[in-house]
Amino acid sequence: MTIPALVDMKLIILEEPHMLPGAPQPDVFDLWYNPARKLKLGRKVGNDIVLVDISVSRFHLELEIREDGLLVCDMNSQNGTQLNGRPLAPMQSALVRPGDKLRVGDVLLLLEASYEGVPANVGIDNLLAQTSEGKFVNINSPENNALVDASADSGQISFAAQPQAVFDYFGEQVKPSTVRDHSELYPQDSGLKRSRNQFGYKRSKPRAWLFMLLALLITIIIGAIVYVLAFMMNSGASPKLANLPSHVFSSPANSDSALGIIVAHPSTWIRQDVDPSRVIFTKPDSTTAALTIEKPPSRTIPNSNISPDEAIRLYITNIKAKAKNPKILLDTVETKLLDNTPAWIAKAVFSTVEDNVSVQDYTVTVLSFQCNGNLYFASVGEEARFYNGVVQQDLEASISSITCR
């Protein structure tokens, strides 16, 4: 009878304790006899067999696939290699046979093999195998208690011994613990097609991270489409308006006509008509708390032919360029006066010297709008240490009370 010949071997990962989640690592490496090439195994990408576990050296093993097994050589690795629990000497070759367990660093591998050459009409009861004594025995007889997996269609069989079995096709006694049946982990008819590559091994089924990556890409694409659609739908909608500060005063207030508009302020504040384009209302006991109404061209906004939002942006630009430690608390946004006149508002904090007075952390709220075809610019401010409580309430109420006449 023709003795079955080795046609294929595979390295199966049993343990890989330090593998990073989502790393591209197959569970099975399929090998076949290729005397013209030696394979490299290690952690570094570019090896023929890559094990991503951190206990594996960058170039850990050199492998030679032979007809009687797998010849391995430890390339002086840091964590070493064990064959069936026995350490391998660096730079010395050892033969790994089907059923042997190879520990590379902390990664445990099992070598399994398939055989061919069995005619389709030969029954399993008639199969013979050679023992370590060189004798041919019936491998399916009760005394040998062997487990055989055969396919009559393909003419291939696989051998895996039960714990009490004595079977060694290659002529050496096999320990019961070195061969095990993995059919429960890797079904024979998995429906998965694999192809050999030029290096002499076959990749197994893709890991779950590939599907996770695909799902993530689909999610990103869907999210981008939803965002674009939402942007297109809202592109024609009017912008969201900012709210004015509260217009409630802490004490009785007066309404005044200033430069053609109406503005309210605490009754104790003092009015100063500085020039035809500027009116200031000041708090009597403060040199910096003030409400200023300007009708450009004025000291702050010299050009009366710009829009309200341009006036605000010009003011903010000057603060950033000339003041110290500028902080923009509210950038230029659209709002409305109490009478629904469109306006723009902003808020900032900065330090400066104003009329020979050093002002530290001046907190200012500015408002710009058009009334009866004229541009207006209003501001209220006070040093930050005083800009709280009653002072803040009255300043913000004053600028919020402005209406067109």
CSV table of N, CA, C and O in Angstrom, one decimal, residues 113-213:
chain,number,residue,atom,x,y,z
A,113,ALA,N,-1.1,18.9,10.2
A,113,ALA,CA,-0.7,18.5,8.8
A,113,ALA,C,-1.9,17.8,8.2
A,113,ALA,O,-2.7,17.2,8.8
A,114,SER,N,-1.9,17.8,6.8
A,114,SER,CA,-2.8,17.0,6.0
A,114,SER,C,-2.0,16.2,5.1
A,114,SER,O,-0.9,16.5,4.7
A,115,TYR,N,-2.6,15.0,4.7
A,115,TYR,CA,-1.9,14.0,3.8
A,115,TYR,C,-2.8,13.7,2.7
A,115,TYR,O,-4.0,13.8,2.7
A,116,GLU,N,-2.1,13.2,1.6
A,116,GLU,CA,-2.9,12.7,0.5
A,116,GLU,C,-2.3,11.4,0.0
A,116,GLU,O,-1.3,10.9,0.5
A,117,GLY,N,-2.9,10.9,-1.1
A,117,GLY,CA,-2.4,9.6,-1.7
A,117,GLY,C,-3.2,8.4,-1.3
A,117,GLY,O,-2.9,7.3,-1.6
A,118,VAL,N,-4.4,8.7,-0.7
A,118,VAL,CA,-5.3,7.6,-0.3
A,118,VAL,C,-6.3,7.5,-1.4
A,118,VAL,O,-7.1,8.4,-1.6
A,119,PRO,N,-6.4,6.3,-2.1
A,119,PRO,CA,-7.5,6.2,-3.1
A,119,PRO,C,-8.8,6.3,-2.5
A,119,PRO,O,-9.1,6.0,-1.4
A,120,ALA,N,-9.8,6.8,-3.3
A,120,ALA,CA,-11.1,7.1,-2.9
A,120,ALA,C,-11.8,5.8,-2.5
A,120,ALA,O,-12.7,5.9,-1.6
A,121,ASN,N,-11.5,4.7,-3.0
A,121,ASN,CA,-12.2,3.4,-2.7
A,121,ASN,C,-11.6,2.6,-1.6
A,121,ASN,O,-11.9,1.5,-1.3
A,122,VAL,N,-10.6,3.2,-0.9
A,122,VAL,CA,-10.0,2.5,0.2
A,122,VAL,C,-10.7,2.9,1.5
A,122,VAL,O,-10.9,4.0,1.8
A,123,GLY,N,-11.1,1.9,2.2
A,123,GLY,CA,-11.9,2.1,3.4
A,123,GLY,C,-10.9,2.5,4.5
A,123,GLY,O,-9.7,2.2,4.5
A,124,ILE,N,-11.5,3.3,5.5
A,124,ILE,CA,-10.7,3.7,6.6
A,124,ILE,C,-10.1,2.6,7.4
A,124,ILE,O,-9.0,2.6,7.9
A,125,ASP,N,-10.9,1.4,7.5
A,125,ASP,CA,-10.4,0.3,8.3
A,125,ASP,C,-9.1,-0.3,7.7
A,125,ASP,O,-8.4,-1.0,8.4
A,126,ASN,N,-8.8,-0.1,6.4
A,126,ASN,CA,-7.7,-0.7,5.8
A,126,ASN,C,-6.5,0.2,5.7
A,126,ASN,O,-5.4,-0.1,5.2
A,127,LEU,N,-6.6,1.5,6.3
A,127,LEU,CA,-5.4,2.4,6.3
A,127,LEU,C,-4.3,1.9,7.2
A,127,LEU,O,-4.6,1.4,8.3
A,128,LEU,N,-3.1,2.1,6.8
A,128,LEU,CA,-2.0,1.7,7.6
A,128,LEU,C,-1.2,2.9,8.0
A,128,LEU,O,-1.1,3.9,7.3
A,129,ALA,N,-0.5,2.8,9.1
A,129,ALA,CA,0.5,3.9,9.5
A,129,ALA,C,1.7,3.2,10.0
A,129,ALA,O,1.7,2.1,10.5
A,130,GLN,N,2.8,3.9,10.0
A,130,GLN,CA,4.1,3.4,10.5
A,130,GLN,C,4.4,3.9,11.9
A,130,GLN,O,4.3,5.1,12.1
A,131,THR,N,4.7,3.0,12.8
A,131,THR,CA,5.0,3.4,14.2
A,131,THR,C,6.5,3.7,14.3
A,131,THR,O,7.3,3.6,13.3
A,132,SER,N,6.9,4.1,15.5
A,132,SER,CA,8.3,4.4,15.7
A,132,SER,C,9.2,3.2,15.5
A,132,SER,O,10.4,3.3,15.3
A,133,GLU,N,8.7,2.0,15.6
A,133,GLU,CA,9.5,0.8,15.4
A,133,GLU,C,9.6,0.4,14.0
A,133,GLU,O,10.2,-0.6,13.6
A,134,GLY,N,8.9,1.2,13.1
A,134,GLY,CA,9.0,1.0,11.6
A,134,GLY,C,8.0,0.0,11.2
A,134,GLY,O,8.0,-0.4,10.0
A,135,LYS,N,7.0,-0.4,12.0
A,135,LYS,CA,6.0,-1.3,11.6
A,135,LYS,C,4.8,-0.6,11.1
A,135,LYS,O,4.5,0.6,11.5
A,136,PHE,N,4.0,-1.2,10.2
A,136,PHE,CA,2.8,-0.7,9.7
A,136,PHE,C,1.7,-1.3,10.4
A,136,PHE,O,1.5,-2.5,10.5
A,137,VAL,N,0.8,-0.5,11.0
A,137,VAL,CA,-0.3,-1.0,11.8
A,137,VAL,C,-1.6,-0.4,11.3
A,137,VAL,O,-1.6,0.6,10.6
A,138,ASN,N,-2.7,-1.0,11.6
A,138,ASN,CA,-4.0,-0.5,11.3
A,138,ASN,C,-4.3,0.7,12.2
A,138,ASN,O,-4.5,0.5,13.4
A,139,ILE,N,-4.4,1.9,11.7
A,139,ILE,CA,-4.6,3.0,12.6
A,139,ILE,C,-6.0,3.2,13.1
A,139,ILE,O,-6.2,4.0,14.0
A,140,ASN,N,-6.9,2.4,12.6
A,140,ASN,CA,-8.3,2.5,13.1
A,140,ASN,C,-8.6,1.3,14.0
A,140,ASN,O,-9.8,1.2,14.4
A,141,SER,N,-7.6,0.5,14.3
A,141,SER,CA,-7.9,-0.6,15.2
A,141,SER,C,-8.1,-0.2,16.6
A,141,SER,O,-7.6,0.8,17.0
A,142,PRO,N,-8.9,-0.9,17.4
A,142,PRO,CA,-9.2,-0.5,18.8
A,142,PRO,C,-8.0,-0.3,19.6
A,142,PRO,O,-7.9,0.6,20.4
A,143,GLU,N,-6.9,-1.2,19.4
A,143,GLU,CA,-5.8,-1.0,20.3
A,143,GLU,C,-5.0,0.2,20.0
A,143,GLU,O,-4.3,0.7,20.9
A,144,ASN,N,-5.0,0.7,18.8
A,144,ASN,CA,-4.3,2.0,18.5
A,144,ASN,C,-5.2,3.2,18.8
A,144,ASN,O,-4.7,4.3,19.0
A,145,ASN,N,-6.5,3.0,18.7
A,145,ASN,CA,-7.5,4.1,19.1
A,145,ASN,C,-7.1,5.4,18.4
A,145,ASN,O,-7.1,6.4,19.1
A,146,ALA,N,-6.9,5.4,17.1
A,146,ALA,CA,-6.6,6.6,16.4
A,146,ALA,C,-7.8,7.3,15.8
A,146,ALA,O,-8.8,6.6,15.5
A,147,LEU,N,-7.7,8.6,15.7
A,147,LEU,CA,-8.8,9.4,15.1
A,147,LEU,C,-8.4,9.8,13.7
A,147,LEU,O,-7.4,10.5,13.6
A,148,VAL,N,-9.2,9.4,12.7
A,148,VAL,CA,-8.8,9.8,11.3
A,148,VAL,C,-9.9,10.6,10.7
A,148,VAL,O,-11.1,10.2,10.8
A,149,ASP,N,-9.6,11.6,10.0
A,149,ASP,CA,-10.5,12.5,9.3
A,149,ASP,C,-10.2,12.3,7.8
A,149,ASP,O,-9.1,12.7,7.4
A,150,ALA,N,-11.1,11.7,7.0
A,150,ALA,CA,-10.8,11.4,5.6
A,150,ALA,C,-11.9,12.0,4.7
A,150,ALA,O,-13.0,12.1,5.1
A,151,SER,N,-11.5,12.3,3.5
A,151,SER,CA,-12.4,12.8,2.5
A,151,SER,C,-12.3,11.9,1.3
A,151,SER,O,-11.2,11.9,0.6
A,152,ALA,N,-13.3,11.1,0.9
A,152,ALA,CA,-13.2,10.2,-0.2
A,152,ALA,C,-13.2,11.0,-1.5
A,152,ALA,O,-12.6,10.5,-2.5
A,153,ASP,N,-13.7,12.2,-1.5
A,153,ASP,CA,-13.8,12.9,-2.8
A,153,ASP,C,-12.4,13.5,-3.1
A,153,ASP,O,-12.0,13.5,-4.3
A,154,SER,N,-11.7,14.1,-2.1
A,154,SER,CA,-10.5,14.7,-2.4
A,154,SER,C,-9.3,13.8,-2.3
A,154,SER,O,-8.2,14.1,-2.8
A,155,GLY,N,-9.4,12.6,-1.7
A,155,GLY,CA,-8.3,11.8,-1.5
A,155,GLY,C,-7.3,12.3,-0.4
A,155,GLY,O,-6.2,11.8,-0.4
A,156,GLN,N,-7.8,13.2,0.5
A,156,GLN,CA,-6.9,13.7,1.5
A,156,GLN,C,-7.4,13.2,2.9
A,156,GLN,O,-8.6,13.1,3.1
A,157,ILE,N,-6.5,13.0,3.8
A,157,ILE,CA,-6.8,12.6,5.1
A,157,ILE,C,-6.0,13.5,6.1
A,157,ILE,O,-4.9,13.9,5.8
A,158,SER,N,-6.5,13.7,7.3
A,158,SER,CA,-5.8,14.4,8.3
A,158,SER,C,-5.8,13.4,9.6
A,158,SER,O,-6.7,12.8,9.9
A,159,PHE,N,-4.6,13.4,10.3
A,159,PHE,CA,-4.5,12.6,11.4
A,159,PHE,C,-4.4,13.4,12.7
A,159,PHE,O,-3.7,14.4,12.7
A,160,ALA,N,-5.1,13.1,13.7
A,160,ALA,CA,-5.0,13.7,15.0
A,160,ALA,C,-5.2,12.7,16.1
A,160,ALA,O,-6.2,12.0,16.1
A,161,ALA,N,-4.3,12.5,17.0
A,161,ALA,CA,-4.3,11.4,17.9
A,161,ALA,C,-5.2,11.7,19.1
A,161,ALA,O,-5.1,12.8,19.6
A,162,GLN,N,-5.9,10.7,19.7
A,162,GLN,CA,-6.5,10.8,21.0
A,162,GLN,C,-5.4,10.7,22.0
A,162,GLN,O,-4.3,10.2,21.7
A,163,PRO,N,-5.7,11.0,23.3
A,163,PRO,CA,-4.7,11.0,24.3
A,163,PRO,C,-4.0,9.7,24.4
A,163,PRO,O,-2.8,9.7,24.7
A,164,GLN,N,-4.7,8.5,24.3
A,164,GLN,CA,-4.0,7.3,24.4
A,164,GLN,C,-3.5,6.7,23.1
A,164,GLN,O,-3.0,5.5,23.1
A,165,ALA,N,-3.6,7.4,22.0
A,165,ALA,CA,-3.2,6.9,20.8
A,165,ALA,C,-1.7,6.8,20.6
A,165,ALA,O,-1.0,7.7,21.2
A,166,VAL,N,-1.1,5.9,19.9
A,166,VAL,CA,0.3,5.8,19.6
A,166,VAL,C,0.4,5.8,18.0
A,166,VAL,O,0.1,4.8,17.4
A,167,PHE,N,0.7,7.0,17.5
A,167,PHE,CA,0.7,7.1,16.0
A,167,PHE,C,1.8,8.1,15.7
A,167,PHE,O,1.8,9.2,16.2
A,168,ASP,N,2.7,7.7,14.8
A,168,ASP,CA,3.7,8.6,14.3
A,168,ASP,C,4.1,8.2,12.9
A,168,ASP,O,4.8,7.2,12.7
A,169,TYR,N,3.6,9.0,11.9
A,169,TYR,CA,3.9,8.7,10.6
A,169,TYR,C,5.4,8.8,10.2
A,169,TYR,O,5.9,8.2,9.4
A,170,PHE,N,6.1,9.7,11.0
A,170,PHE,CA,7.4,10.1,10.7
A,170,PHE,C,8.4,9.2,11.4
A,170,PHE,O,9.6,9.5,11.4
A,171,GLY,N,8.0,8.3,12.2
A,171,GLY,CA,8.9,7.3,12.8
A,171,GLY,C,9.5,7.7,14.1
A,171,GLY,O,10.5,7.3,14.5
A,172,GLU,N,8.7,8.4,14.9
A,172,GLU,CA,9.2,8.8,16.3
A,172,GLU,C,8.0,8.7,17.2
A,172,GLU,O,6.9,9.1,16.8
A,173,GLN,N,8.2,8.3,18.5
A,173,GLN,CA,7.1,8.2,19.4
A,173,GLN,C,6.5,9.6,19.7
A,173,GLN,O,7.2,10.5,19.9
A,174,VAL,N,5.2,9.7,19.7
A,174,VAL,CA,4.5,11.0,19.9
A,174,VAL,C,3.9,10.9,21.3
A,174,VAL,O,3.2,10.0,21.7
A,175,LYS,N,4.2,12.0,22.0
A,175,LYS,CA,3.6,12.2,23.3
A,175,LYS,C,2.1,12.5,23.2
A,175,LYS,O,1.7,13.2,22.3
A,176,PRO,N,1.3,11.9,24.1
A,176,PRO,CA,-0.2,12.1,23.9
A,176,PRO,C,-0.6,13.5,24.0
A,176,PRO,O,-1.5,13.9,23.3
A,177,SER,N,0.2,14.4,24.7
A,177,SER,CA,-0.3,15.8,24.9
A,177,SER,C,0.2,16.7,23.7
A,177,SER,O,-0.2,17.8,23.7
A,178,THR,N,0.9,16.1,22.7
A,178,THR,CA,1.4,17.0,21.7
A,178,THR,C,0.5,17.1,20.5
A,178,THR,O,0.8,17.8,19.6
A,179,VAL,N,-0.5,16.2,20.4
A,179,VAL,CA,-1.4,16.2,19.2
A,179,VAL,C,-2.8,16.3,19.7
A,179,VAL,O,-3.2,15.6,20.6
A,180,ARG,N,-3.5,17.2,19.1
A,180,ARG,CA,-4.9,17.4,19.5
A,180,ARG,C,-5.8,17.6,18.3
A,180,ARG,O,-5.3,18.1,17.3
A,181,ASP,N,-7.1,17.4,18.5
A,181,ASP,CA,-8.0,17.6,17.4
A,181,ASP,C,-8.6,19.0,17.5
A,181,ASP,O,-9.1,19.3,18.5
A,182,HIS,N,-8.4,19.8,16.4
A,182,HIS,CA,-8.9,21.1,16.4
A,182,HIS,C,-10.2,21.3,15.5
A,182,HIS,O,-10.5,22.4,15.1
A,183,SER,N,-10.9,20.2,15.2
A,183,SER,CA,-12.0,20.2,14.3
A,183,SER,C,-13.1,21.1,15.0
A,183,SER,O,-13.9,21.7,14.2
A,184,GLU,N,-13.2,21.2,16.3
A,184,GLU,CA,-14.2,21.9,16.9
A,184,GLU,C,-13.9,23.4,16.8
A,184,GLU,O,-14.9,24.3,16.9
A,185,LEU,N,-12.7,23.8,16.6
A,185,LEU,CA,-12.3,25.2,16.4
A,185,LEU,C,-12.3,25.6,14.9
A,185,LEU,O,-12.7,26.8,14.6
A,186,TYR,N,-11.9,24.8,14.1
A,186,TYR,CA,-11.8,25.1,12.6
A,186,TYR,C,-12.5,24.0,11.8
A,186,TYR,O,-11.9,23.0,11.5
A,187,PRO,N,-13.8,24.2,11.6
A,187,PRO,CA,-14.6,23.2,10.8
A,187,PRO,C,-13.9,22.9,9.5
A,187,PRO,O,-13.4,23.8,8.8
A,188,GLN,N,-14.0,21.6,9.1
A,188,GLN,CA,-13.3,21.2,7.8
A,188,GLN,C,-13.9,21.9,6.6
A,188,GLN,O,-13.2,22.3,5.7
A,189,ASP,N,-15.2,22.1,6.6
A,189,ASP,CA,-15.9,22.7,5.5
A,189,ASP,C,-16.4,24.1,5.9
A,189,ASP,O,-17.5,24.3,6.3
A,190,SER,N,-15.5,25.0,6.0
A,190,SER,CA,-15.8,26.4,6.4
A,190,SER,C,-16.4,27.2,5.3
A,190,SER,O,-16.9,28.3,5.6
A,191,GLY,N,-16.2,26.8,4.1
A,191,GLY,CA,-16.7,27.7,3.0
A,191,GLY,C,-15.8,28.8,2.7
A,191,GLY,O,-16.1,29.6,1.8
A,192,LEU,N,-14.6,28.9,3.4
A,192,LEU,CA,-13.7,30.1,3.2
A,192,LEU,C,-12.6,29.6,2.2
A,192,LEU,O,-12.0,28.6,2.3
A,193,LYS,N,-12.5,30.4,1.1
A,193,LYS,CA,-11.5,30.2,0.1
A,193,LYS,C,-10.2,30.9,0.4
A,193,LYS,O,-10.2,32.1,0.6
A,194,ARG,N,-9.1,30.2,0.4
A,194,ARG,CA,-7.8,30.9,0.6
A,194,ARG,C,-6.9,30.6,-0.5
A,194,ARG,O,-6.9,29.6,-1.2
A,195,SER,N,-5.9,31.5,-0.8
A,195,SER,CA,-5.0,31.3,-1.9
A,195,SER,C,-3.6,31.5,-1.3
A,195,SER,O,-3.3,32.4,-0.5
A,196,ARG,N,-2.7,30.7,-1.8
A,196,ARG,CA,-1.3,30.8,-1.4
A,196,ARG,C,-0.7,32.0,-2.0
A,196,ARG,O,-1.0,32.4,-3.2
A,197,ASN,N,0.3,32.6,-1.3
A,197,ASN,CA,1.0,33.7,-1.9
A,197,ASN,C,2.4,33.3,-2.2
A,197,ASN,O,2.8,32.1,-2.0
A,198,GLN,N,3.2,34.2,-2.7
A,198,GLN,CA,4.5,33.8,-3.2
A,198,GLN,C,5.5,33.4,-2.1
A,198,GLN,O,6.6,32.8,-2.4
A,199,PHE,N,5.2,33.6,-0.8
A,199,PHE,CA,6.1,33.3,0.2
A,199,PHE,C,5.9,31.9,0.8
A,199,PHE,O,6.6,31.5,1.7
A,200,GLY,N,4.9,31.2,0.4
A,200,GLY,CA,4.8,29.8,0.8
A,200,GLY,C,3.8,29.6,2.0
A,200,GLY,O,3.9,28.6,2.7
A,201,TYR,N,2.9,30.6,2.2
A,201,TYR,CA,1.9,30.3,3.3
A,201,TYR,C,0.6,31.0,2.8
A,201,TYR,O,0.6,31.9,1.9
A,202,LYS,N,-0.5,30.7,3.5
A,202,LYS,CA,-1.8,31.2,3.1
A,202,LYS,C,-2.4,32.0,4.2
A,202,LYS,O,-2.3,31.6,5.4
A,203,ARG,N,-3.0,33.0,3.9
A,203,ARG,CA,-3.7,33.8,4.9
A,203,ARG,C,-5.0,33.3,5.3
A,203,ARG,O,-5.7,32.7,4.4
A,204,SER,N,-5.4,33.4,6.5
A,204,SER,CA,-6.7,32.9,7.0
A,204,SER,C,-7.7,33.9,6.8
A,204,SER,O,-7.5,35.0,6.3
A,205,LYS,N,-8.9,33.7,7.4
A,205,LYS,CA,-10.0,34.6,7.3
A,205,LYS,C,-9.7,35.9,7.9
A,205,LYS,O,-9.0,35.9,8.9
A,206,PRO,N,-10.2,37.0,7.5
A,206,PRO,CA,-9.9,38.3,8.0
A,206,PRO,C,-10.5,38.4,9.4
A,206,PRO,O,-11.5,37.8,9.8
A,207,ARG,N,-9.8,39.2,10.3
A,207,ARG,CA,-10.2,39.4,11.6
A,207,ARG,C,-11.4,40.4,11.7
A,207,ARG,O,-11.6,41.1,10.8
A,208,ALA,N,-12.0,40.5,12.9
A,208,ALA,CA,-13.1,41.4,13.1
A,208,ALA,C,-12.9,42.8,12.9
A,208,ALA,O,-13.7,43.6,12.6
A,209,TRP,N,-11.6,43.2,13.0
A,209,TRP,CA,-11.3,44.7,12.9
A,209,TRP,C,-11.5,45.2,11.5
A,209,TRP,O,-11.8,46.4,11.3
A,210,LEU,N,-11.4,44.3,10.5
A,210,LEU,CA,-11.7,44.8,9.1
A,210,LEU,C,-13.2,45.2,9.0
A,210,LEU,O,-13.5,46.2,8.4
A,211,PHE,N,-14.1,44.4,9.6
A,211,PHE,CA,-15.5,44.7,9.5
A,211,PHE,C,-15.8,45.9,10.3
A,211,PHE,O,-16.7,46.7,10.0
A,212,MET,N,-15.1,46.1,11.5
A,212,MET,CA,-15.3,47.3,12.3
A,212,MET,C,-14.9,48.6,11.5
A,212,MET,O,-15.5,49.6,11.6
A,213,LEU,N,-13.7,48.4,10.8
A,213,LEU,CA,-13.2,49.6,10.0
A,213,LEU,C,-14.2,49.9,8.9
A,213,LEU,O,-14.5,51.1,8.6
